């Protein structure tokens, strides 16, 4: 029997802005020993709701089980599995590259080819900002590696579904501050009831 092939899988998780939400979600993956390759968190267009974008390395069964367990958490409003729909993703990286008088021009030319931006200039190093999909960011780093990379920092991938479909139906929200998010959304109770029947493997 062929073993499932693990690969990077991308999830967006919309969560309520409450204390320890991030800890609970990462712990859910950690208890099963599944590695989160990258994690990005930020506010959304809705007060009181944040979007977590997680890249997890594993086979399809791992992700499906993780989604079932995430749905049990009261803090989770919605989970978007980007493997099931078209999406656009981006990542930002800062790369500090060592330079010499001889390499300065070549390094700048490569950076220009990638449409990167110089954000800091030193006598012996240039720091570049690059934004793009994971492939572009990785390619830029590899192109700069022969010159000597002094430091690098990647934000991790963020993603949105393509098209005009909204992530959250408008009926979920009242007008007002974050605490006005209803704890019992339309259909949420039924979903939570089904989730309670899923064995907790985490």
mmCIF file of C-alpha atoms in Angstrom:
data_model
loop_
_atom_site.group_PDB
_atom_site.id
_atom_site.type_symbol
_atom_site.label_atom_id
_atom_site.label_comp_id
_atom_site.label_asym_id
_atom_site.label_seq_id
_atom_site.Cartn_x
_atom_site.Cartn_y
_atom_site.Cartn_z
ATOM 1 C CA UNK A 1 0.000 0.000 0.000
ATOM 2 C CA UNK A 2 1.379 3.382 -1.009
ATOM 3 C CA UNK A 3 1.995 5.765 1.860
ATOM 4 C CA UNK A 4 0.304 9.201 1.600
ATOM 5 C CA UNK A 5 2.706 11.834 0.327
ATOM 6 C CA UNK A 6 3.030 14.834 2.693
ATOM 7 C CA UNK A 7 3.092 18.301 1.172
ATOM 8 C CA UNK A 8 2.536 21.917 2.218
ATOM 9 C CA UNK A 9 -1.151 22.729 2.673
ATOM 10 C CA UNK A 10 -2.626 26.176 3.203
ATOM 11 C CA UNK A 11 -5.457 27.020 5.597
ATOM 12 C CA UNK A 12 -7.061 30.323 6.566
ATOM 13 C CA UNK A 13 -8.773 30.349 9.945
ATOM 14 C CA UNK A 14 -11.055 33.200 10.980
ATOM 15 C CA UNK A 15 -11.070 33.492 14.768
ATOM 16 C CA UNK A 16 -12.530 35.727 17.443
ATOM 17 C CA UNK A 17 -10.106 38.212 19.009
ATOM 18 C CA UNK A 18 -9.868 36.627 22.439
ATOM 19 C CA UNK A 19 -6.937 35.822 24.746
ATOM 20 C CA UNK A 20 -4.997 32.611 24.133
ATOM 21 C CA UNK A 21 -6.708 31.789 20.830
ATOM 22 C CA UNK A 22 -3.354 31.462 19.053
ATOM 23 C CA UNK A 23 -2.035 29.190 21.805
ATOM 24 C CA UNK A 24 -5.045 26.873 21.618
ATOM 25 C CA UNK A 25 -4.835 26.509 17.863
ATOM 26 C CA UNK A 26 -1.089 25.906 17.663
ATOM 27 C CA UNK A 27 -1.298 23.476 20.579
ATOM 28 C CA UNK A 28 -3.892 21.479 18.662
ATOM 29 C CA UNK A 29 -1.315 20.823 15.931
ATOM 30 C CA UNK A 30 1.562 20.389 18.368
ATOM 31 C CA UNK A 31 -0.078 17.652 20.404
ATOM 32 C CA UNK A 32 -0.105 15.445 17.305
ATOM 33 C CA UNK A 33 3.449 16.375 16.320
ATOM 34 C CA UNK A 34 2.488 18.099 13.066
ATOM 35 C CA UNK A 35 4.779 20.949 12.157
ATOM 36 C CA UNK A 36 3.367 24.367 11.291
ATOM 37 C CA UNK A 37 5.688 25.571 8.556
ATOM 38 C CA UNK A 38 4.502 29.180 8.710
ATOM 39 C CA UNK A 39 1.889 31.173 10.588
ATOM 40 C CA UNK A 40 0.639 34.700 9.930
ATOM 41 C CA UNK A 41 -1.995 36.525 11.971
ATOM 42 C CA UNK A 42 -3.674 39.860 11.361
ATOM 43 C CA UNK A 43 -6.887 41.836 11.675
ATOM 44 C CA UNK A 44 -9.661 41.480 9.121
ATOM 45 C CA UNK A 45 -12.204 43.953 7.763
ATOM 46 C CA UNK A 46 -14.543 42.893 10.587
ATOM 47 C CA UNK A 47 -13.960 44.242 14.125
ATOM 48 C CA UNK A 48 -13.335 41.430 16.544
ATOM 49 C CA UNK A 49 -12.195 38.885 13.956
ATOM 50 C CA UNK A 50 -8.618 37.961 13.008
ATOM 51 C CA UNK A 51 -7.373 35.832 10.148
ATOM 52 C CA UNK A 52 -4.733 33.194 10.743
ATOM 53 C CA UNK A 53 -3.001 31.763 7.678
ATOM 54 C CA UNK A 54 -1.302 28.463 8.430
ATOM 55 C CA UNK A 55 0.957 26.352 6.225
ATOM 56 C CA UNK A 56 1.057 22.824 7.613
ATOM 57 C CA UNK A 57 3.194 20.029 6.203
ATOM 58 C CA UNK A 58 1.372 16.714 6.049
ATOM 59 C CA UNK A 59 -0.791 14.411 3.984
ATOM 60 C CA UNK A 60 -4.421 15.113 3.149
ATOM 61 C CA UNK A 61 -5.694 13.019 6.043
ATOM 62 C CA UNK A 62 -3.707 15.125 8.510
ATOM 63 C CA UNK A 63 -5.299 18.338 7.279
ATOM 64 C CA UNK A 64 -8.825 16.946 7.211
ATOM 65 C CA UNK A 65 -8.494 15.691 10.781
ATOM 66 C CA UNK A 66 -7.039 19.019 11.888
ATOM 67 C CA UNK A 67 -9.990 20.866 10.338
ATOM 68 C CA UNK A 68 -12.458 18.658 12.217
ATOM 69 C CA UNK A 69 -10.698 19.387 15.488
ATOM 70 C CA UNK A 70 -10.451 23.120 14.767
ATOM 71 C CA UNK A 71 -14.188 23.246 14.167
ATOM 72 C CA UNK A 72 -14.700 22.175 17.781
ATOM 73 C CA UNK A 73 -13.063 25.334 19.102
ATOM 74 C CA UNK A 74 -15.491 28.040 20.174
ATOM 75 C CA UNK A 75 -13.061 30.746 18.991
ATOM 76 C CA UNK A 76 -13.107 29.542 15.371
ATOM 77 C CA UNK A 77 -15.621 31.336 13.130
ATOM 78 C CA UNK A 78 -14.695 29.747 9.812
ATOM 79 C CA UNK A 79 -11.986 27.586 8.224
ATOM 80 C CA UNK A 80 -11.006 28.029 4.587
ATOM 81 C CA UNK A 81 -9.158 25.121 3.005
ATOM 82 C CA UNK A 82 -7.360 26.718 0.078
ATOM 83 C CA UNK A 83 -6.715 23.368 -1.587
ATOM 84 C CA UNK A 84 -10.420 23.296 -2.486
ATOM 85 C CA UNK A 85 -10.626 26.630 -4.308
ATOM 86 C CA UNK A 86 -8.580 29.118 -6.277
ATOM 87 C CA UNK A 87 -6.676 31.644 -4.222
ATOM 88 C CA UNK A 88 -3.996 34.305 -4.373
ATOM 89 C CA UNK A 89 -1.128 34.165 -1.894
ATOM 90 C CA UNK A 90 1.776 36.408 -1.061
ATOM 91 C CA UNK A 91 4.774 36.442 1.240
ATOM 92 C CA UNK A 92 7.204 39.168 2.252
ATOM 93 C CA UNK A 93 10.867 38.660 3.029
ATOM 94 C CA UNK A 94 13.678 40.919 4.192
ATOM 95 C CA UNK A 95 17.115 39.787 3.031
ATOM 96 C CA UNK A 96 20.403 41.366 4.107
ATOM 97 C CA UNK A 97 23.087 40.618 1.516
ATOM 98 C CA UNK A 98 26.825 41.150 1.890
ATOM 99 C CA UNK A 99 28.333 43.328 -0.831
ATOM 100 C CA UNK A 100 31.759 44.347 -2.043
ATOM 101 C CA UNK A 101 32.662 47.124 -4.478
ATOM 102 C CA UNK A 102 32.911 44.440 -7.166
ATOM 103 C CA UNK A 103 29.548 42.768 -6.444
ATOM 104 C CA UNK A 104 27.416 45.830 -5.699
ATOM 105 C CA UNK A 105 26.264 46.411 -9.281
ATOM 106 C CA UNK A 106 25.436 42.730 -9.913
ATOM 107 C CA UNK A 107 23.500 42.413 -6.662
ATOM 108 C CA UNK A 108 21.468 45.513 -7.493
ATOM 109 C CA UNK A 109 20.738 44.196 -10.992
ATOM 110 C CA UNK A 110 19.431 40.880 -9.670
ATOM 111 C CA UNK A 111 17.289 42.742 -7.162
ATOM 112 C CA UNK A 112 15.864 44.898 -9.941
ATOM 113 C CA UNK A 113 14.997 41.802 -11.978
ATOM 114 C CA UNK A 114 12.916 40.576 -9.030
ATOM 115 C CA UNK A 115 11.337 44.010 -8.558
ATOM 116 C CA UNK A 116 12.602 44.104 -5.025
ATOM 117 C CA UNK A 117 13.120 47.269 -3.015
ATOM 118 C CA UNK A 118 16.205 48.406 -1.113
ATOM 119 C CA UNK A 119 15.133 49.303 2.435
ATOM 120 C CA UNK A 120 18.565 49.775 4.030
ATOM 121 C CA UNK A 121 22.004 50.643 2.669
ATOM 122 C CA UNK A 122 25.267 49.965 4.462
ATOM 123 C CA UNK A 123 28.912 50.022 3.449
ATOM 124 C CA UNK A 124 29.112 46.245 3.405
ATOM 125 C CA UNK A 125 25.480 45.148 3.086
ATOM 126 C CA UNK A 126 22.200 45.925 1.359
ATOM 127 C CA UNK A 127 18.811 44.935 2.770
ATOM 128 C CA UNK A 128 16.086 44.099 0.270
ATOM 129 C CA UNK A 129 12.331 43.756 0.604
ATOM 130 C CA UNK A 130 10.729 41.213 -1.720
ATOM 131 C CA UNK A 131 7.018 40.467 -2.035
ATOM 132 C CA UNK A 132 5.536 37.651 -4.086
ATOM 133 C CA UNK A 133 4.447 34.054 -4.018
ATOM 134 C CA UNK A 134 6.549 31.450 -2.252
ATOM 135 C CA UNK A 135 8.392 30.491 -5.445
ATOM 136 C CA UNK A 136 9.517 34.049 -6.169
ATOM 137 C CA UNK A 137 10.697 34.627 -2.607
ATOM 138 C CA UNK A 138 12.647 31.368 -2.537
ATOM 139 C CA UNK A 139 14.200 32.065 -5.945
ATOM 140 C CA UNK A 140 15.375 35.502 -4.830
ATOM 141 C CA UNK A 141 17.054 34.059 -1.744
ATOM 142 C CA UNK A 142 18.812 31.417 -3.824
ATOM 143 C CA UNK A 143 20.046 34.038 -6.301
ATOM 144 C CA UNK A 144 21.532 36.079 -3.461
ATOM 145 C CA UNK A 145 23.062 33.155 -1.599
ATOM 146 C CA UNK A 146 26.401 33.122 -3.557
ATOM 147 C CA UNK A 147 27.067 36.728 -2.497
ATOM 148 C CA UNK A 148 26.563 35.920 1.181
ATOM 149 C CA UNK A 149 23.272 36.252 3.033
ATOM 150 C CA UNK A 150 23.819 37.838 6.439
ATOM 151 C CA UNK A 151 20.231 37.740 7.709
ATOM 152 C CA UNK A 152 16.798 36.854 6.410
ATOM 153 C CA UNK A 153 13.265 37.067 7.775
ATOM 154 C CA UNK A 154 10.137 35.716 6.055
ATOM 155 C CA UNK A 155 6.640 36.664 7.153
ATOM 156 C CA UNK A 156 5.015 33.408 6.083
ATOM 157 C CA UNK A 157 2.311 33.091 3.447
ATOM 158 C CA UNK A 158 -0.986 34.944 3.520
ATOM 159 C CA UNK A 159 -3.867 34.104 1.203
ATOM 160 C CA UNK A 160 -7.317 35.175 0.037
ATOM 161 C CA UNK A 161 -9.831 33.295 -2.065
ATOM 162 C CA UNK A 162 -10.057 34.619 -5.612
ATOM 163 C CA UNK A 163 -13.257 36.323 -6.744
ATOM 164 C CA UNK A 164 -15.891 38.328 -4.905
ATOM 165 C CA UNK A 165 -17.250 35.725 -2.489
ATOM 166 C CA UNK A 166 -17.189 36.933 1.113
ATOM 167 C CA UNK A 167 -15.484 34.855 3.754
ATOM 168 C CA UNK A 168 -18.157 35.537 6.347
ATOM 169 C CA UNK A 169 -21.836 36.149 5.724
ATOM 170 C CA UNK A 170 -22.975 39.606 6.804
ATOM 171 C CA UNK A 171 -25.660 38.188 9.120
ATOM 172 C CA UNK A 172 -22.916 37.009 11.491
ATOM 173 C CA UNK A 173 -22.225 40.580 12.601
ATOM 174 C CA UNK A 174 -24.066 43.278 14.483
ATOM 175 C CA UNK A 175 -22.870 46.841 14.126
ATOM 176 C CA UNK A 176 -20.523 47.801 16.909
ATOM 177 C CA UNK A 177 -17.382 46.609 18.606
ATOM 178 C CA UNK A 178 -15.850 43.150 18.665
ATOM 179 C CA UNK A 179 -17.854 41.914 21.654
ATOM 180 C CA UNK A 180 -21.015 42.126 19.548
ATOM 181 C CA UNK A 181 -20.033 38.988 17.642
ATOM 182 C CA UNK A 182 -22.817 36.576 18.417
ATOM 183 C CA UNK A 183 -21.630 33.422 20.241
ATOM 184 C CA UNK A 184 -24.392 31.385 18.635
ATOM 185 C CA UNK A 185 -24.339 32.134 14.931
ATOM 186 C CA UNK A 186 -26.904 30.828 12.542
ATOM 187 C CA UNK A 187 -26.021 27.172 11.991
ATOM 188 C CA UNK A 188 -23.147 27.236 14.466
ATOM 189 C CA UNK A 189 -24.913 25.217 17.143
ATOM 190 C CA UNK A 190 -25.626 22.404 14.690
ATOM 191 C CA UNK A 191 -22.011 22.453 13.530
ATOM 192 C CA UNK A 192 -20.716 22.297 17.092
ATOM 193 C CA UNK A 193 -23.080 19.439 17.881
ATOM 194 C CA UNK A 194 -21.689 17.444 14.937
ATOM 195 C CA UNK A 195 -18.132 18.316 15.953
ATOM 196 C CA UNK A 196 -18.639 16.882 19.428
ATOM 197 C CA UNK A 197 -19.139 13.502 17.831
ATOM 198 C CA UNK A 198 -15.699 13.550 16.178
ATOM 199 C CA UNK A 199 -13.098 11.571 18.181
ATOM 200 C CA UNK A 200 -10.436 13.873 19.591
ATOM 201 C CA UNK A 201 -7.195 12.466 18.232
ATOM 202 C CA UNK A 202 -5.217 15.519 19.253
#
